[in-house]
Short mmCIF file of C-alpha atoms (C1' of nucleotides) in Angstrom, two decimals:
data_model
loop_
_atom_site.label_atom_id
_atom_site.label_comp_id
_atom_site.label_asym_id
_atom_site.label_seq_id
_atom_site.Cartn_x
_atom_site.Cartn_y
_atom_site.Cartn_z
CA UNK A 1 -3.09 7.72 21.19
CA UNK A 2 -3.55 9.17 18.00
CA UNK A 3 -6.41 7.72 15.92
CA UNK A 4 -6.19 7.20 12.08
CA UNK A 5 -8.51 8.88 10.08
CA UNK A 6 -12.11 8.40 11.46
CA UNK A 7 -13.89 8.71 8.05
CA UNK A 8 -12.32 5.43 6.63
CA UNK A 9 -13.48 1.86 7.20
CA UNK A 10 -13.65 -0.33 9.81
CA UNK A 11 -12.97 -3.87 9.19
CA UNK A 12 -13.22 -6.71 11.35
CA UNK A 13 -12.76 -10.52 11.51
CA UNK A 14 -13.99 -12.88 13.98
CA UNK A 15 -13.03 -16.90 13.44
CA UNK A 16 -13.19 -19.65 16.28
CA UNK A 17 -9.82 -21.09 17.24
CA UNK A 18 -8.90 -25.15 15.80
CA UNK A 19 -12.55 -25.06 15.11
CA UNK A 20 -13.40 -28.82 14.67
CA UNK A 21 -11.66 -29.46 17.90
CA UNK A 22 -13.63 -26.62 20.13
CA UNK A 23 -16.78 -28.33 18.69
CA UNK A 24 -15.54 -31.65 20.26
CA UNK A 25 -14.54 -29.77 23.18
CA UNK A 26 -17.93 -27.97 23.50
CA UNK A 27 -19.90 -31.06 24.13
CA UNK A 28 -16.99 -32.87 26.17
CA UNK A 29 -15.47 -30.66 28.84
CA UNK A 30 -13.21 -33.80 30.23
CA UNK A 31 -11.09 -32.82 26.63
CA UNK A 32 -10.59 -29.23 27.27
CA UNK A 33 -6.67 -28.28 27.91
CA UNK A 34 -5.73 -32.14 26.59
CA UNK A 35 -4.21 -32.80 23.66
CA UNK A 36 -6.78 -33.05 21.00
CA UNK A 37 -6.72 -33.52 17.40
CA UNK A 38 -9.28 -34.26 14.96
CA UNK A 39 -8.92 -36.65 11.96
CA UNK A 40 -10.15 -36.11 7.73
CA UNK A 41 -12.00 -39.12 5.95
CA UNK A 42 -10.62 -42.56 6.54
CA UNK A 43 -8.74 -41.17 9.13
CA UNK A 44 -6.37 -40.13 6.68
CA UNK A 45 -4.58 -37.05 7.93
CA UNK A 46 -5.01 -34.26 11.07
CA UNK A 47 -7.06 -31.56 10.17
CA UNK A 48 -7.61 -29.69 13.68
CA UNK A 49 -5.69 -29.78 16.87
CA UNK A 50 -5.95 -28.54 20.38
CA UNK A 51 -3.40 -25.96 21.71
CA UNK A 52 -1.52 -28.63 23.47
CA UNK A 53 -1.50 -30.78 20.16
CA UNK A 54 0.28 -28.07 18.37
CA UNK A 55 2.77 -27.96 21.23
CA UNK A 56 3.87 -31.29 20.60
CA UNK A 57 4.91 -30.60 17.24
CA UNK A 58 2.07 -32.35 15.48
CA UNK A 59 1.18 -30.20 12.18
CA UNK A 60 -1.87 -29.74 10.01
CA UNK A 61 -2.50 -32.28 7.35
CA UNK A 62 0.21 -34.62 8.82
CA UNK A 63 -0.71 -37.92 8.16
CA UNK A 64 -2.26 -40.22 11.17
CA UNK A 65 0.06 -43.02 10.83
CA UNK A 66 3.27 -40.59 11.25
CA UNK A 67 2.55 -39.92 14.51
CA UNK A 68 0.69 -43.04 16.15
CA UNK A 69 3.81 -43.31 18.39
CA UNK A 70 3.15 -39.24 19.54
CA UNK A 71 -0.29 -39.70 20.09
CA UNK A 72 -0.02 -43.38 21.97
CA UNK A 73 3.08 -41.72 24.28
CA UNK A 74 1.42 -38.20 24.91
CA UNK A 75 -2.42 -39.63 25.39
CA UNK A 76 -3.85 -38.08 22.26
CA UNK A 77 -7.13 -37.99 21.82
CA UNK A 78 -8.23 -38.49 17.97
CA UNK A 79 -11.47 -38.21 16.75
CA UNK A 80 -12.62 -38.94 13.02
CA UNK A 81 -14.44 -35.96 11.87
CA UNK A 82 -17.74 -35.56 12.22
CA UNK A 83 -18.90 -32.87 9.65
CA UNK A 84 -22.42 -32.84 10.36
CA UNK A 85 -22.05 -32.05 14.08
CA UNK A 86 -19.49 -28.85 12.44
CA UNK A 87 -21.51 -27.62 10.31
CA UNK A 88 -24.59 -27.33 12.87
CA UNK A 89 -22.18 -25.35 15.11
CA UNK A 90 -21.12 -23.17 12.24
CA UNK A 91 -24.65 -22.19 11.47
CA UNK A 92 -24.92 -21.12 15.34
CA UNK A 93 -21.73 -19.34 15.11
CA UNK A 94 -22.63 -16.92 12.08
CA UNK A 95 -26.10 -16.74 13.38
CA UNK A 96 -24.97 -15.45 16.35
CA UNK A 97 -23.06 -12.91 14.49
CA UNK A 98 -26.03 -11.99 12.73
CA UNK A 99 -27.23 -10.51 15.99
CA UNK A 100 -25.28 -7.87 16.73
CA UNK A 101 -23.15 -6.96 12.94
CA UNK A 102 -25.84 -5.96 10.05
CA UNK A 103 -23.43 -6.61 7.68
CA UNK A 104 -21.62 -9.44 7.80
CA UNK A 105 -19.56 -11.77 5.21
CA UNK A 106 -19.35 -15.54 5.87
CA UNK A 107 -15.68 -16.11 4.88
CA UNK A 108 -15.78 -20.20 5.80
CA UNK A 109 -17.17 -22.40 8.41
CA UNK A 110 -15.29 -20.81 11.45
CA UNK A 111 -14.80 -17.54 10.30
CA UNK A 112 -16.84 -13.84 9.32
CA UNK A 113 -15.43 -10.58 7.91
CA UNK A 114 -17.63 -7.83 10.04
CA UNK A 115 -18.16 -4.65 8.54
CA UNK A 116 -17.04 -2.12 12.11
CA UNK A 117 -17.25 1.42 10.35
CA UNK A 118 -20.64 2.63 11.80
CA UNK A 119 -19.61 1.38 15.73
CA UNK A 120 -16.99 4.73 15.72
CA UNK A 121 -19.53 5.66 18.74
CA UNK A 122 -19.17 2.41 20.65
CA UNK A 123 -16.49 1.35 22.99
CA UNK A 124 -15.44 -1.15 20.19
CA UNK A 125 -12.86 -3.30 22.51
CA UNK A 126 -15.49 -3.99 25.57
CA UNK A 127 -18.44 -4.40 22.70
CA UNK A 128 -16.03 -6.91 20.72
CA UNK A 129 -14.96 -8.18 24.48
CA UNK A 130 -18.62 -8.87 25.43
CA UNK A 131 -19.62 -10.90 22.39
CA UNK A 132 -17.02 -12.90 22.29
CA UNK A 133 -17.90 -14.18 26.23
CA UNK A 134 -21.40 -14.64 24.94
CA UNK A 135 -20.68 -16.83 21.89
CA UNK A 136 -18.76 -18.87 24.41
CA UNK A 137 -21.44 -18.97 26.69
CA UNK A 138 -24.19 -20.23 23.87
CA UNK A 139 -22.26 -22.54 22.04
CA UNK A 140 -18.85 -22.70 23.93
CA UNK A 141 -16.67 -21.96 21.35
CA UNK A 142 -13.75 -19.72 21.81
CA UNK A 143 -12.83 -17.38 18.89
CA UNK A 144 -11.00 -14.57 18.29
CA UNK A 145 -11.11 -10.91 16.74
CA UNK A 146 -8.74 -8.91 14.94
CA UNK A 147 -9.61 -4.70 13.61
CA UNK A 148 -7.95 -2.98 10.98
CA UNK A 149 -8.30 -0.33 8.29
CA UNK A 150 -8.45 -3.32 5.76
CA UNK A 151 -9.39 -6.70 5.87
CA UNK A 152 -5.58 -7.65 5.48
CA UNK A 153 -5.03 -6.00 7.94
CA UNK A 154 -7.80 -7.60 10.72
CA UNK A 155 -6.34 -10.64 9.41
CA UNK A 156 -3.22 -9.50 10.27
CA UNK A 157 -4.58 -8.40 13.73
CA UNK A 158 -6.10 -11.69 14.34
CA UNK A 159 -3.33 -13.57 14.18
CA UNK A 160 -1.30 -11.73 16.29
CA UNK A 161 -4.43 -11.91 18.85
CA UNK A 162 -4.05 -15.66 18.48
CA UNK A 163 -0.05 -15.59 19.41
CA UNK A 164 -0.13 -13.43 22.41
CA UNK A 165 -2.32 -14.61 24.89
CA UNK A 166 -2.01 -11.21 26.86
CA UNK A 167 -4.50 -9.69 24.64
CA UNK A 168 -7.21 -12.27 25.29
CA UNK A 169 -8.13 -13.07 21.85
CA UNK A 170 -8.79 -9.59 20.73
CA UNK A 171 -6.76 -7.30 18.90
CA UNK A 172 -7.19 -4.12 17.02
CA UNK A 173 -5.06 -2.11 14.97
CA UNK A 174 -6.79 1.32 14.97
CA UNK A 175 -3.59 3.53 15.64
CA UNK A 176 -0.40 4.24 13.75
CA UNK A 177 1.45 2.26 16.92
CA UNK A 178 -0.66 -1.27 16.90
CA UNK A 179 -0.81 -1.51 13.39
CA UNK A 180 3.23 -1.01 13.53
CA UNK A 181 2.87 -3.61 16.12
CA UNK A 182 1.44 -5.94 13.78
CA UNK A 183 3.37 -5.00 10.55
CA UNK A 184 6.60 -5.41 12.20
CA UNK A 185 5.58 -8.05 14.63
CA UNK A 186 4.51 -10.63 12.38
CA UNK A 187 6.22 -13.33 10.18
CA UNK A 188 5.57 -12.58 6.27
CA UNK A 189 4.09 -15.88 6.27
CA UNK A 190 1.43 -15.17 8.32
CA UNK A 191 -0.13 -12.78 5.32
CA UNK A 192 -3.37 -13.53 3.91
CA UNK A 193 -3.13 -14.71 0.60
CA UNK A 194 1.21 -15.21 0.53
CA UNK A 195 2.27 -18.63 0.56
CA UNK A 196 4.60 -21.24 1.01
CA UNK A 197 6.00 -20.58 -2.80
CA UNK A 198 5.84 -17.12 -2.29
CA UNK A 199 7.19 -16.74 1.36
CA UNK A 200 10.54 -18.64 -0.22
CA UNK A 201 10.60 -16.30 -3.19
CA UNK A 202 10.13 -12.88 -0.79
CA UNK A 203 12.92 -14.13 1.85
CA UNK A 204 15.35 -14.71 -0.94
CA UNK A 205 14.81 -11.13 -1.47
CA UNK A 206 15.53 -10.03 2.75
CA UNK A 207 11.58 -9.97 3.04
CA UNK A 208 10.78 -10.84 6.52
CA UNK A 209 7.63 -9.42 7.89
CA UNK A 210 4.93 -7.74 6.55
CA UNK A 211 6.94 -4.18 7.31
CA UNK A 212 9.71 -5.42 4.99
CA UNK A 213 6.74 -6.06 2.14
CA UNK A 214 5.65 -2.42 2.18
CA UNK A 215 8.84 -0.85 1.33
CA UNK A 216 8.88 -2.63 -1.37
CA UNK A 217 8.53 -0.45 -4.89
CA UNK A 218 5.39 -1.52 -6.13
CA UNK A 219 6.24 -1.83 -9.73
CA UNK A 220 8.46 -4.62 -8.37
CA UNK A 221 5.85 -6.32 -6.37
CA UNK A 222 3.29 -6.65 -9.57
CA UNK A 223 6.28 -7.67 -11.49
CA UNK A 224 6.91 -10.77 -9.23
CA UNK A 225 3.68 -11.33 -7.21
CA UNK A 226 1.00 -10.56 -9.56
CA UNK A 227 -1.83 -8.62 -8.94
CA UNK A 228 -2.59 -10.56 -6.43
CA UNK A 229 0.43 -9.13 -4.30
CA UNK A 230 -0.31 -5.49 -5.41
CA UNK A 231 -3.75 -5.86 -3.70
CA UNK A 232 -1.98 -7.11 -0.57
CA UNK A 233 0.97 -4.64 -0.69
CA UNK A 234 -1.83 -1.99 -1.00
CA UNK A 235 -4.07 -3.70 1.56
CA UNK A 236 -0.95 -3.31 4.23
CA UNK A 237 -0.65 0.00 2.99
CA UNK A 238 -4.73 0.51 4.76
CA UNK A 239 -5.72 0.77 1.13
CA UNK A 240 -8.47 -0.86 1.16
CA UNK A 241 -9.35 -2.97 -2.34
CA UNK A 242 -11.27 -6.28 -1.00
CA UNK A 243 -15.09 -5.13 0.33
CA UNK A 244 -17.49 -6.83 2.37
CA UNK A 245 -19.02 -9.06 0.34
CA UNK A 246 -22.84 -10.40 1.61
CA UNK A 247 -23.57 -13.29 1.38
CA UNK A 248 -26.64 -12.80 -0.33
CA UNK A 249 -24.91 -11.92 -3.86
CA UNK A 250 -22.28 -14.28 -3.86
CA UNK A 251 -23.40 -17.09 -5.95
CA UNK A 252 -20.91 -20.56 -5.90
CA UNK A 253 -18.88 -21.03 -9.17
CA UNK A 254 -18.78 -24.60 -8.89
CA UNK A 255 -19.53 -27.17 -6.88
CA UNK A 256 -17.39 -30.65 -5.92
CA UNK A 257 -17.60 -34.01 -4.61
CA UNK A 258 -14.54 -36.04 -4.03
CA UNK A 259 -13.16 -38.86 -1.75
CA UNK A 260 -10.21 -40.56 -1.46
CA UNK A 261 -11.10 -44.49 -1.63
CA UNK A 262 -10.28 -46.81 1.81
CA UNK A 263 -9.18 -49.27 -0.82
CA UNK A 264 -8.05 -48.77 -3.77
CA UNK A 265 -10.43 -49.73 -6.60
CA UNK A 266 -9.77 -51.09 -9.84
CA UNK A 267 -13.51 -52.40 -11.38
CA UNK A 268 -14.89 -50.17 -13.57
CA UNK A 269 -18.85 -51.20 -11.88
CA UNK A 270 -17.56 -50.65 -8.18
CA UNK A 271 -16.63 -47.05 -9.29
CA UNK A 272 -19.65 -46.60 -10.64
CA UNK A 273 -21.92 -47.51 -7.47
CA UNK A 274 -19.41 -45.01 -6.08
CA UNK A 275 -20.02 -42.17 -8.59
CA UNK A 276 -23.79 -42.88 -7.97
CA UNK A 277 -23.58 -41.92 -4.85
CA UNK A 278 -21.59 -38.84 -6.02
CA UNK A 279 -24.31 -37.95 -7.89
CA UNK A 280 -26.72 -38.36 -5.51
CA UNK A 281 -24.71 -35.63 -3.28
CA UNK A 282 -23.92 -33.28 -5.98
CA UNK A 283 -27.67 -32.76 -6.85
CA UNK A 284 -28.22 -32.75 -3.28
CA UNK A 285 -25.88 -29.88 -2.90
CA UNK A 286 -27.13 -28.46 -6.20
CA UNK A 287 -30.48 -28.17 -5.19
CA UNK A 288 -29.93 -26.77 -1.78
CA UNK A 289 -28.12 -23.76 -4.10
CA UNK A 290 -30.78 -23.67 -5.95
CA UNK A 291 -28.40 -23.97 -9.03
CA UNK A 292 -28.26 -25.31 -11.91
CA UNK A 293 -24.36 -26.17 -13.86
CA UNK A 294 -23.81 -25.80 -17.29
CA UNK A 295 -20.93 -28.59 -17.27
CA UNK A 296 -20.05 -31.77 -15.57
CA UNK A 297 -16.17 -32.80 -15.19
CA UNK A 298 -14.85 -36.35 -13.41
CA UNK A 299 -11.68 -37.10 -12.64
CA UNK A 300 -9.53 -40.38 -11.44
CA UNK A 301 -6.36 -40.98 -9.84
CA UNK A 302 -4.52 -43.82 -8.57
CA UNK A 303 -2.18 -43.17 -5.35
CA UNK A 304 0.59 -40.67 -5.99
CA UNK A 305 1.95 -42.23 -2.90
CA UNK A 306 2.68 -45.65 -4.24
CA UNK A 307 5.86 -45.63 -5.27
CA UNK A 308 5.19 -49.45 -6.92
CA UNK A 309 2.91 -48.31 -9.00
CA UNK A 310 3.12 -46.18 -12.06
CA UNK A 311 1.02 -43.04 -10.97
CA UNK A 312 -2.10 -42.27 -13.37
CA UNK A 313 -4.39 -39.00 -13.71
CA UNK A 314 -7.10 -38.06 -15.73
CA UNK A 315 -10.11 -36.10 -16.17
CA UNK A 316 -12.82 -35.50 -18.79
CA UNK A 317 -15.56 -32.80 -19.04
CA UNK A 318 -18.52 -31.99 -21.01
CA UNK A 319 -21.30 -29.55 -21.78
CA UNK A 320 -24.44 -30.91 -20.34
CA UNK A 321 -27.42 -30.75 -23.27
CA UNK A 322 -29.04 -28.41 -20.55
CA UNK A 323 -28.25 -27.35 -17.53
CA UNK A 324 -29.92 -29.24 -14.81
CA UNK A 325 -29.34 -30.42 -11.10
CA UNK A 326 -31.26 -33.87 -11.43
CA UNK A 327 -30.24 -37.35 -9.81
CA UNK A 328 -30.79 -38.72 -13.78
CA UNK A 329 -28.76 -35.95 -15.36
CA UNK A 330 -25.43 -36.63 -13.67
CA UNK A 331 -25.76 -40.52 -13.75
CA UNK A 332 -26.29 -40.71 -17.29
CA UNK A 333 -23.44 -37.62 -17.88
CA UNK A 334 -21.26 -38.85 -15.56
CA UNK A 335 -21.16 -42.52 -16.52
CA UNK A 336 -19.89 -41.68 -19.64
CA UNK A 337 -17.09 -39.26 -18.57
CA UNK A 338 -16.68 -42.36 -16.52
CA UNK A 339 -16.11 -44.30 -19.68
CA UNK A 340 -14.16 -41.95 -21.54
CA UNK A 341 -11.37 -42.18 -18.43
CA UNK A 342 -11.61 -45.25 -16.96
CA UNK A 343 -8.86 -47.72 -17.74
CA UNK A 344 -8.49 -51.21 -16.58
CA UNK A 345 -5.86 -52.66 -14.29
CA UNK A 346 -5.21 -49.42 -12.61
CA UNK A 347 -5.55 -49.16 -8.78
CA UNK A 348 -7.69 -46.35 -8.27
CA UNK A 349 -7.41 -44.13 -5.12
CA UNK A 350 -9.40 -41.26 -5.68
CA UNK A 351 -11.93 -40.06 -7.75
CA UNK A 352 -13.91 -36.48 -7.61
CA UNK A 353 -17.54 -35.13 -9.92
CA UNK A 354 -17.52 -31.66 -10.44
CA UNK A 355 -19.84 -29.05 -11.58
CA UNK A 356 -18.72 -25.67 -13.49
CA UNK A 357 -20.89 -23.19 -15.01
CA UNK A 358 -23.24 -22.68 -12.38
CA UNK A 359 -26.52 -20.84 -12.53
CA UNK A 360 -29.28 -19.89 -10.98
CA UNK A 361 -32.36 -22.46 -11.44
CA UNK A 362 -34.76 -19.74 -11.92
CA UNK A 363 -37.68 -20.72 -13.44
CA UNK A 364 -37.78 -20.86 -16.99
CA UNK A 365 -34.21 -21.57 -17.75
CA UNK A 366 -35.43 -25.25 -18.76
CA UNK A 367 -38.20 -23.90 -21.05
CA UNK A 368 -37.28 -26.60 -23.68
CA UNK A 369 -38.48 -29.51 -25.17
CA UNK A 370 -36.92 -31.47 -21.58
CA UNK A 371 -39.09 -28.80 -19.67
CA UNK A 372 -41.44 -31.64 -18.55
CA UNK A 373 -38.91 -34.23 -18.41
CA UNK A 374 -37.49 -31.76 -15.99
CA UNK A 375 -39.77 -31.17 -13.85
CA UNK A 376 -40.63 -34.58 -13.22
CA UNK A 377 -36.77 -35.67 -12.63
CA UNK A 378 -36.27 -32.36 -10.14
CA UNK A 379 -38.84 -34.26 -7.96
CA UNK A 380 -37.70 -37.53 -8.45
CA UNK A 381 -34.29 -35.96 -7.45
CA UNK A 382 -35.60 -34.42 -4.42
CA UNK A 383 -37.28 -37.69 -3.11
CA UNK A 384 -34.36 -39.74 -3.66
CA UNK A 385 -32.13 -37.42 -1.49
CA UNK A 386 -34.41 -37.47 1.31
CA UNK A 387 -35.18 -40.96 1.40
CA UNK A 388 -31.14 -41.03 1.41
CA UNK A 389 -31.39 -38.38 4.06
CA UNK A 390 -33.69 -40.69 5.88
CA UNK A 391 -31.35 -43.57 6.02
CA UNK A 392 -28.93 -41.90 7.35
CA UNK A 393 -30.57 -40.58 9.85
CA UNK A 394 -28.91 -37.15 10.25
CA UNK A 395 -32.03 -35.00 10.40
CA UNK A 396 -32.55 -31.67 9.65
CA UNK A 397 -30.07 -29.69 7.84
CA UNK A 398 -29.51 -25.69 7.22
CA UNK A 399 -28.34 -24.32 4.18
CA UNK A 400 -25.35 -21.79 4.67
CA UNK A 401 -24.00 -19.66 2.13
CA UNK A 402 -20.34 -18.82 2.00
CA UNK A 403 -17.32 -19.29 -0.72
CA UNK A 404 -15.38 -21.58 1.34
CA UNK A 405 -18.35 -23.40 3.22
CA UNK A 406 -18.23 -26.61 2.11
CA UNK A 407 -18.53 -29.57 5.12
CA UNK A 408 -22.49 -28.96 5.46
CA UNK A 409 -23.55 -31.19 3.34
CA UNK A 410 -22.23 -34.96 3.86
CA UNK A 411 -24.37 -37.86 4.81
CA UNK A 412 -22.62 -40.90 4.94
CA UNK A 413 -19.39 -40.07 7.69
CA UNK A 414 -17.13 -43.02 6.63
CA UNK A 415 -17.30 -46.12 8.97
CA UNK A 416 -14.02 -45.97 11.17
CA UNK A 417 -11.82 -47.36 13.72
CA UNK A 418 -11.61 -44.30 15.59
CA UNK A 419 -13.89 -42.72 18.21
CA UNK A 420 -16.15 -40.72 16.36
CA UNK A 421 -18.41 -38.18 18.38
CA UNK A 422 -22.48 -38.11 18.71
CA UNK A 423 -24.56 -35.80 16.45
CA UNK A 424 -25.81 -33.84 19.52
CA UNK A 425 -28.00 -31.58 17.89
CA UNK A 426 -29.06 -33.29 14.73
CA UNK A 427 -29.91 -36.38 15.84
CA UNK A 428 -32.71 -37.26 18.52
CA UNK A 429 -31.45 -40.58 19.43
CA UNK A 430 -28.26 -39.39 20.35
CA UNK A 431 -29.06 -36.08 21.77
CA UNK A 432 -27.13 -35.61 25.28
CA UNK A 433 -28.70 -36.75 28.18
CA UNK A 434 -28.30 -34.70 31.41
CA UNK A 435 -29.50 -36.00 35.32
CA UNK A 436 -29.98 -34.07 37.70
CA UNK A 437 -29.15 -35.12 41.44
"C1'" DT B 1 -0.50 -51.31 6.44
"C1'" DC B 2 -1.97 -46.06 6.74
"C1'" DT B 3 -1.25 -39.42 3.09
"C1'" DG B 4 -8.67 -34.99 3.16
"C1'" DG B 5 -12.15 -32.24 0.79
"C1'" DG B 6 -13.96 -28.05 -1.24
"C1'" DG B 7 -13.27 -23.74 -2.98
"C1'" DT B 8 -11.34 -19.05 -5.72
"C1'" DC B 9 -8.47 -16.43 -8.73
"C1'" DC B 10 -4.68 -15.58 -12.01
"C1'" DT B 11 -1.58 -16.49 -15.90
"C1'" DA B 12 0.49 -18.53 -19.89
"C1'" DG B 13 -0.13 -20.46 -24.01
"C1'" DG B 14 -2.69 -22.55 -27.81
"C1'" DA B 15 -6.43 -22.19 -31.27
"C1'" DC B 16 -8.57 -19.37 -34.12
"C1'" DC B 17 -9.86 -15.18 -36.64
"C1'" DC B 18 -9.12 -11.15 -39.64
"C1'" DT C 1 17.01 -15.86 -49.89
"C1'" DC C 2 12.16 -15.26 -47.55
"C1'" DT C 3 7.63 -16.23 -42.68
"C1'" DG C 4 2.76 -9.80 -39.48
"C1'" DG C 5 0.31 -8.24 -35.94
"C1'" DG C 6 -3.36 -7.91 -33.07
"C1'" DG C 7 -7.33 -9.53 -31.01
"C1'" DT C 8 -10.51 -12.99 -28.51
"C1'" DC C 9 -11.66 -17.13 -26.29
"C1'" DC C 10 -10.67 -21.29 -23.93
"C1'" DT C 11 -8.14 -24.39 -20.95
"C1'" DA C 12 -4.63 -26.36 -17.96
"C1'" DG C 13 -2.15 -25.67 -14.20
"C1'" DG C 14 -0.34 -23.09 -10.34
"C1'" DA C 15 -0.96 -20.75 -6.02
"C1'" DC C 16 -3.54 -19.88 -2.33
"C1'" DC C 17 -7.25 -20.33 1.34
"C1'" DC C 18 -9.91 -22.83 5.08
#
DNA sequence: TCTGGGGTCCTAGGACCC
DNA sequence: TCTGGGGTCCTAGGACCC
């Protein structure tokens, strides 16, 4: 087998498969090989499912109630999500990672671009081979690994792992014949970073698989894809133009939280005990960041589903008078945004408190006539979240950095109807208990 | 009856300036 | 009987990802 060029990079990319429904899995072997699916807030839609869910046709984000009669027929097993239990597992996963890559870029909570260039010496496949058996054996999750000269490529790679089970959930595209394999092999759609819009757009123009895309003339592509597609045309190409990023610089642009209402809402003083607790989970987040945002947005929506109801939308934003993370800040901020878009006799399903313009809270950015103020409300801040923490009993928490990790952080899982699993490692009370005969 | 949450990046177009 | 050109900055909205 001929090997491509030595000197270039090695990139790699390891993710677990239907992650929320391993982590279920992990601490309930009678679930493994069953249909499995795991449910978003309120129960709302499907947001991870087994193997043998996917075989019966069920798809992500489907809504729950379109397939009650599926999962009653076929013995589904639903679970409403249980974030905090994820998010401990994650942390294990990309610790465990940490072990054996030095440099390493957590891409989201089940997956981790691995920079492979210096293990040229190594038998990469049985190395790869042997830590993927022992993050199974310490945390019993199953994952998979894809290699390539870029990290379109691994992508690429992975997925095709994932496909065809002959290759046993590794796959790597070192030599001019695999990474045909997986150029020619693969569905366009299965490209990192082309679409649904897109995927339309290049099939109207006979582009089928990813081998079709790099024919292409690549005045064309930017033309019609963007930049965006340029990258990924060159990125097929083993160009590589998107690094390994650590973790360590990447800083979060701005920070969200948002839920979809049970019921809707329509008093302007039950949406504000809501957007308290918003607040109190933005600063939370905030602070575990150690950031600081320059702006606050809030935005409201009734149900875009409703087709009774005429469909209403709107958002307001300002510049805070200084940036600051505290509990006080984004009540008094936010209840005025609050004001601004709030309108009576509307039946409101969702509503979401954002923060933009975020910066580092080093010290000294207050250094203003709130300085004190500050100080005093950071603390105040602090306290409130913990006694918060307290009451909901969840424990300790890590802090994980990554652009896309975002489910670390909740505290109150919604009361629902449907079975929702035990905190197993963040909770002492409900910590597994094990006899031995 | 019931439709998630949290991110990033890019582009077009308007406002404004000289 | 006639309405510049070029630049910057900001924002809304689209597309995509997990």
């Amino acid at each position: 087998m001929s090997s491509i060029q030595q000197k270039n990079k090695i990139f790699g990319i390891i993710d677990a498969n239907n992650f929320y429904v391993s982590c279920e899995q992990a601490f309930n072997p009678k679930i493994k090989n069953k249909p499995v699916i795991v449910l978003s807030n309120n129960d709302g839609c499907v947001i991870s499912r087994s193997k043998e869910a996917k075989a019966l046709g069920i798809k992500m984000g489907q809504p729950f109630f379109e397939i009650k009669d599926l999962v009653e027929k076929h013995n589904v097993i639903a679970f409403s999500s249980n974030f905090s239990l994820y998010a401990d597992l994650s942390y294990r996963f990309h610790e465990i990672l940490s072990l054996y890559f030095p440099k390493v870029e957590i891409y989201s909570v089940d997956e981790s671009f691995i920079d492979l260039s210096e293990f040229n010496n190594y038998d990469l496949h049985s190395y790869l081979k042997m830590i993927k058996e022992n993050i199974y054996q310490w945390i019993k999750i199953p994952t998979c690994i894809g290699v390539g000269r870029t990290k379109t490529l691994a992508k690429l790679a992975n997925e095709y792992a994932k496909k065809n089970q002959e290759y046993n959930g590794i796959f790597i595209a070192l030599t001019k014949e695999k990474e045909l394999e997986i150029l020619t092999k693969n569905k366009i759609e299965d490209v990192w970073g082309i679409g649904k819009k897109t995927v339309n757009f290049l099939k109207k123009n006979n582009i089928y698989t990813p081998y079709d895309l790099i024919q292409q003339n690549q005045y064309w592509i930017r033309k019609n894809l963007t930049i965006n597609g340029l990258k990924i045309l060159y990125e097929l190409k083993g160009l590589s133009c998107k690094e390994i990023e650590s973790n360590v610089i990447q800083r979060k642009k701005s920070a969200t939280i948002s839920r979809s209402f049970r019921k809707v809402i329509t008093e302007k003083e039950e949406l504000e005990s809501k957007l308290l607790e918003f607040c109190v989970k933005l600063s939370e987040k905030l602070i575990l960041h150690n950031l600081v945002p320059e702006y606050l947005g809030l935005y409201l929506r009734s149900n875009p589903f409703d087709k009774n109801e005429v469909y209403y939308s709107n958002h307001s934003m300002i510049k805070l008078p200084y940036p600051s993370n505290s509990i006080e800040t984004l009540k008094k901020n936010s209840f005025e945004l609050l004001k601004k878009i709030y309108k009576k006799n509307i039946k409101f399903k969702k509503m979401g408190l954002y923060a933009l313009g975020l910066r580092e809270n080093y010290l000294g950015i207050q250094k203003n006539l709130f300085e004190q103020y500050s100080k005093r409300s950071n603390e105040l801040s602090k306290l409130i979240i913990s006694l918060f923490n307290y009451y909901n009993r969840l424990g300790k928490r890590k802090i994980l950095f990554g652009k896309n990790l975002m489910y670390g952080y909740l505290f109150s899982d919604n009361p629902s109807t449907i079975i929702r699993s035990g905190k197993y490692t963040l909770a002492i009370e409900e910590v597994m208990e094990v006899y031995i005969k």
